CSV table of C-alpha atoms in Angstrom, one decimal:
chain,number,residue,atom,x,y,z
A,7,MET,CA,111.7,117.1,54.0
A,8,ALA,CA,113.3,119.1,56.8
A,9,LYS,CA,110.9,117.5,59.3
A,10,GLU,CA,111.8,114.0,58.1
A,11,MET,CA,115.5,114.8,58.3
A,12,GLN,CA,115.0,116.1,61.9
A,13,VAL,CA,113.3,112.9,62.9
A,14,LYS,CA,116.1,110.8,61.4
A,15,PHE,CA,118.8,112.9,63.2
A,16,ALA,CA,116.9,112.7,66.5
A,17,LYS,CA,116.9,108.9,66.2
A,18,TYR,CA,120.6,108.6,65.9
A,19,TRP,CA,121.3,111.5,68.3
A,20,GLU,CA,119.5,109.6,71.1
A,21,ASP,CA,121.6,106.4,70.4
A,22,TYR,CA,125.0,108.1,70.5
A,23,SER,CA,128.0,105.9,71.3
A,24,ILE,CA,129.5,106.1,74.7
A,25,ILE,CA,132.6,104.3,73.5
A,26,LEU,CA,133.2,107.0,70.8
A,27,ALA,CA,132.7,109.7,73.4
A,28,MET,CA,135.2,108.1,75.8
A,29,GLY,CA,137.7,107.7,72.9
A,30,ALA,CA,137.4,111.5,72.3
A,31,ILE,CA,138.1,112.1,76.0
A,32,PHE,CA,141.3,110.1,75.9
A,33,ASP,CA,142.6,112.3,73.1
A,34,PRO,CA,144.6,114.9,75.1
A,35,ARG,CA,143.7,117.5,72.5
A,36,LEU,CA,140.0,117.2,73.1
A,37,LYS,CA,139.2,115.8,76.6
A,38,LEU,CA,135.9,116.4,78.2
A,39,GLN,CA,135.8,120.2,77.6
A,40,VAL,CA,135.5,119.9,73.9
A,41,LEU,CA,132.7,117.3,74.1
A,42,GLU,CA,130.7,119.5,76.5
A,43,LYS,CA,131.0,122.4,74.0
A,44,LEU,CA,130.0,120.2,71.1
A,45,TYR,CA,127.0,118.8,73.0
A,46,GLU,CA,125.9,122.3,73.9
A,47,THR,CA,126.3,123.5,70.3
A,48,LEU,CA,124.3,120.5,68.7
A,49,ASP,CA,121.5,120.3,71.3
A,50,PRO,CA,121.5,122.7,74.3
A,51,SER,CA,118.4,121.0,75.7
A,52,THR,CA,120.1,117.7,76.3
A,53,SER,CA,123.8,118.7,76.6
A,54,SER,CA,123.9,118.7,80.4
A,55,LEU,CA,122.1,115.3,80.6
A,56,LYS,CA,124.5,113.7,78.0
A,57,THR,CA,127.5,115.1,79.8
A,58,LYS,CA,126.4,113.8,83.2
A,59,ASP,CA,125.7,110.4,81.7
A,60,LEU,CA,129.1,110.3,80.0
A,61,LYS,CA,130.8,111.2,83.3
A,62,THR,CA,128.9,108.5,85.1
A,63,HIS,CA,129.9,105.8,82.7
A,64,LEU,CA,133.5,107.1,82.6
A,65,THR,CA,133.9,107.1,86.4
A,66,THR,CA,132.2,103.7,86.8
A,67,LEU,CA,134.5,102.1,84.2
A,68,TYR,CA,137.5,103.7,85.7
A,69,LYS,CA,136.6,102.2,89.1
A,70,GLU,CA,136.6,98.8,87.6
A,71,TYR,CA,140.2,99.3,86.4
A,72,GLN,CA,141.1,100.7,89.8
A,73,ASP,CA,139.8,97.6,91.5
A,74,ARG,CA,141.5,95.3,89.1
A,75,THR,CA,144.9,97.1,89.6
A,76,TRP,CA,144.6,97.1,93.4
A,77,GLY,CA,143.4,93.5,93.4
A,78,SER,CA,146.3,92.3,91.3
A,79,SER,CA,148.9,94.2,93.3
A,80,SER,CA,147.5,92.9,96.6
A,81,SER,CA,147.4,89.3,95.4
A,82,SER,CA,151.0,89.5,94.0
A,83,SER,CA,152.4,90.9,97.3
A,84,THR,CA,153.5,88.3,99.8
A,85,SER,CA,152.5,88.7,103.4
A,86,TYR,CA,155.1,88.4,106.2
A,87,THR,CA,154.5,85.8,108.9
A,88,PRO,CA,156.7,86.2,112.0
A,89,THR,CA,158.6,83.2,113.3
A,90,PRO,CA,158.6,82.2,116.9
A,91,GLN,CA,162.2,83.5,117.2
A,92,ASP,CA,161.0,86.9,116.1
A,93,LEU,CA,158.3,86.9,118.7
A,94,VAL,CA,160.8,86.1,121.4
A,95,ASN,CA,163.2,88.8,120.4
A,96,GLU,CA,160.5,91.5,120.4
A,97,SER,CA,160.8,94.0,123.3
A,98,PRO,CA,158.0,96.1,124.9
A,99,LEU,CA,159.4,99.2,123.2
A,100,GLU,CA,159.1,97.6,119.8
A,101,ASP,CA,155.5,96.6,120.6
A,102,ASP,CA,154.7,100.2,121.4
A,103,LEU,CA,156.5,101.4,118.2
A,104,ASP,CA,154.6,98.9,116.1
A,105,SER,CA,151.3,100.0,117.7
A,106,ASP,CA,152.0,103.7,116.9
A,107,LEU,CA,153.0,102.8,113.3
A,108,PHE,CA,149.8,100.8,112.9
A,109,GLU,CA,147.7,103.7,114.1
A,110,LEU,CA,149.5,106.1,111.7
A,111,GLU,CA,149.0,103.8,108.8
A,112,ARG,CA,145.3,103.4,109.6
A,113,SER,CA,144.8,107.2,109.7
A,114,LEU,CA,146.6,107.6,106.4
A,115,GLY,CA,144.6,104.8,104.9
A,116,SER,CA,141.3,106.6,105.9
A,117,ASN,CA,142.4,109.6,103.9
A,118,LEU,CA,143.0,107.6,100.7
A,119,GLY,CA,139.5,108.2,99.5
A,120,ASN,CA,140.1,111.9,99.4
A,121,THR,CA,143.2,111.7,97.1
A,122,ARG,CA,142.9,112.7,93.5
A,123,THR,CA,142.8,109.8,91.0
A,124,HIS,CA,144.7,109.5,87.8
A,125,LEU,CA,141.4,110.3,86.0
A,126,ASP,CA,141.0,113.6,87.9
A,127,VAL,CA,144.6,114.6,87.2
A,128,TYR,CA,144.3,113.9,83.5
A,129,LEU,CA,141.0,115.8,83.1
A,130,ASP,CA,142.3,118.8,85.1
A,131,GLU,CA,145.5,119.1,83.0
A,132,GLU,CA,145.6,121.6,80.2
A,133,ARG,CA,144.7,120.2,76.8
A,134,LEU,CA,147.4,119.9,74.1
A,135,ASP,CA,147.3,122.4,71.3
A,136,ARG,CA,146.0,121.0,68.1
A,137,LYS,CA,148.1,123.3,66.0
A,138,SER,CA,151.3,122.1,67.8
A,139,PHE,CA,150.2,118.4,67.6
A,140,PRO,CA,148.2,118.0,64.4
A,141,ASN,CA,149.2,114.4,63.8
A,142,LEU,CA,149.4,113.2,67.4
A,143,ASP,CA,149.5,109.4,67.9
A,144,VAL,CA,147.1,109.0,70.8
A,145,LEU,CA,148.0,105.4,71.5
A,146,ASN,CA,151.7,106.3,71.6
A,147,TYR,CA,150.9,109.2,73.9
A,148,TRP,CA,149.4,106.9,76.5
A,149,ARG,CA,152.2,104.4,76.1
A,150,GLU,CA,154.7,107.1,76.9
A,151,ASN,CA,152.7,108.3,79.9
A,152,GLN,CA,152.0,104.8,81.3
A,153,ALA,CA,154.1,105.6,84.4
A,154,ARG,CA,152.2,108.8,85.1
A,155,PHE,CA,148.7,107.5,84.7
A,156,GLY,CA,149.0,103.8,85.5
A,157,ASP,CA,145.5,102.3,85.5
A,158,LEU,CA,144.0,105.1,83.4
A,159,ALA,CA,146.6,104.4,80.7
A,160,MET,CA,145.4,100.8,80.6
A,161,MET,CA,141.8,101.9,80.3
A,162,ALA,CA,142.7,104.3,77.5
A,163,ARG,CA,144.6,101.6,75.7
A,164,ASP,CA,141.6,99.2,75.8
A,165,ILE,CA,139.1,101.9,74.7
A,166,LEU,CA,141.2,103.2,71.9
A,167,SER,CA,141.9,99.7,70.5
A,168,ILE,CA,138.2,98.9,69.9
A,169,PRO,CA,137.6,98.7,66.2
A,170,ILE,CA,134.9,101.1,65.0
A,171,THR,CA,132.8,100.5,61.8
A,172,THR,CA,131.4,103.3,59.7
A,173,VAL,CA,128.5,103.6,57.3
A,174,ALA,CA,128.0,106.0,54.4
A,175,SER,CA,126.0,109.1,55.4
A,176,GLU,CA,123.8,108.6,52.3
A,177,SER,CA,122.8,105.2,53.6
A,178,ALA,CA,122.3,106.3,57.2
A,179,PHE,CA,120.4,109.5,56.8
A,180,SER,CA,118.6,108.9,53.5
A,181,ILE,CA,114.9,109.8,53.8
A,182,GLY,CA,114.1,107.7,50.8
A,183,ALA,CA,114.6,104.1,49.9
A,184,ARG,CA,117.7,102.2,50.8
A,185,VAL,CA,120.8,103.2,48.8
A,186,LEU,CA,122.3,99.8,48.9
A,187,THR,CA,119.8,97.2,48.0
A,188,PRO,CA,120.4,93.4,48.4
A,189,TYR,CA,120.9,93.2,44.7
A,190,ARG,CA,123.6,95.9,44.7
A,191,SER,CA,125.6,94.9,47.8
A,192,ARG,CA,125.4,91.1,48.1
A,193,LEU,CA,123.0,88.3,47.2
A,194,LEU,CA,120.9,87.0,50.0
A,195,PRO,CA,120.9,83.2,50.7
A,196,LYS,CA,117.4,82.7,49.3
A,197,ASN,CA,118.4,84.5,46.1
A,198,VAL,CA,121.5,82.4,45.7
A,199,GLN,CA,119.4,79.2,46.2
A,200,ALA,CA,117.0,80.4,43.5
A,201,LEU,CA,119.8,81.1,41.1
A,202,LEU,CA,121.3,77.7,41.7
A,203,CYS,CA,118.0,76.0,41.1
A,204,THR,CA,117.4,77.9,37.9
A,205,ARG,CA,120.9,77.1,36.7
A,206,ASN,CA,120.4,73.4,37.3
A,207,TRP,CA,117.0,73.4,35.5
A,208,LEU,CA,118.4,75.3,32.5
A,209,ARG,CA,121.8,73.7,32.1
A,210,GLY,CA,121.3,70.3,33.8
A,211,PHE,CA,124.2,70.6,36.1
A,212,ALA,CA,124.6,68.3,39.1
A,213,GLU,CA,123.9,69.6,42.6
A,214,TYR,CA,126.8,71.9,43.5
A,215,GLU,CA,128.3,71.4,46.9
A,216,GLY,CA,130.3,74.5,47.6
A,217,THR,CA,130.3,77.9,49.3
A,218,VAL,CA,128.6,81.1,48.4
A,219,GLU,CA,132.0,82.6,47.5
A,220,ASP,CA,132.5,79.8,44.9
A,221,VAL,CA,129.1,80.5,43.4
A,222,ASP,CA,130.0,84.2,43.1
A,223,ASP,CA,133.2,83.3,41.3
A,224,MET,CA,131.4,81.1,38.9
A,225,CYS,CA,128.8,83.8,38.2
A,226,ASN,CA,131.5,86.4,37.6
A,227,GLU,CA,133.3,84.0,35.3
A,228,ASP,CA,130.1,83.5,33.3
A,229,ALA,CA,129.5,87.2,33.1
A,230,ARG,CA,133.0,87.7,31.7
A,231,LYS,CA,132.6,85.0,29.2
A,232,ASN,CA,129.2,86.5,28.1
A,233,THR,CA,130.8,89.9,27.8
A,234,THR,CA,133.7,88.6,25.7
A,235,THR,CA,131.3,86.6,23.4
A,236,SER,CA,129.1,89.6,22.9
A,237,GLY,CA,132.1,91.7,22.0
A,238,VAL,CA,133.4,89.2,19.5
A,239,GLU,CA,130.0,88.9,17.9
A,240,GLY,CA,129.7,92.7,17.7
A,241,SER,CA,133.1,93.0,16.0
A,242,ARG,CA,132.1,90.3,13.5
A,243,SER,CA,128.9,92.1,12.6
A,244,GLU,CA,130.8,95.3,12.1
A,245,ASP,CA,133.2,93.5,9.8
A,246,SER,CA,130.4,92.0,7.8
A,247,ASN,CA,128.7,95.4,7.4
A,248,VAL,CA,132.0,96.9,6.1
A,249,ARG,CA,132.3,94.2,3.6
């Protein structure tokens, strides 16, 4: 049994969600340090590989937001076109000054790649204490720090707003048969069709043109009627026995 459970766990451990991991990183109480520790605790043999893969995806996605932010800002800015009058009024001294300023701006622009990004600043900051912030609203945290982190705050907002579905652990990690069968969860279309055909044959109803939800309501109504009828008949039999 332990071996089968290990195989089941390995299957889901290999298909871990990058989105969930990123959501944990954007929690200022967790960040990347906590995930690294958890990966190392759960599986030391693959922890470094998973951490590296997570960093790669995180950096790649952040660059997309950076490009989007710079692209929108550059497209919204209006370029200045000098008029002929401006060209006439320019002096040689102004030309030399403009040339020097242009060289200075170009040298500063070449060093932009060495500056720290918002992602680097956020990851290097100290984590918030979980005891001091037990009920932290993470989305509200990023909304309040929009001015500090800019494009990173936009990325965090999009990641944290993704709806996540869950499944019962008994159904996901069961080593036996499925816990929720089609008969216990919801009828399959072929089963609904078989029930409708049987109902028409037995009761002679005309072909029903409706939705599956309408059929479910009809079946539930019939079940309630049958329960009520059986209860009334049972009470009558008890009264007759008493008499």
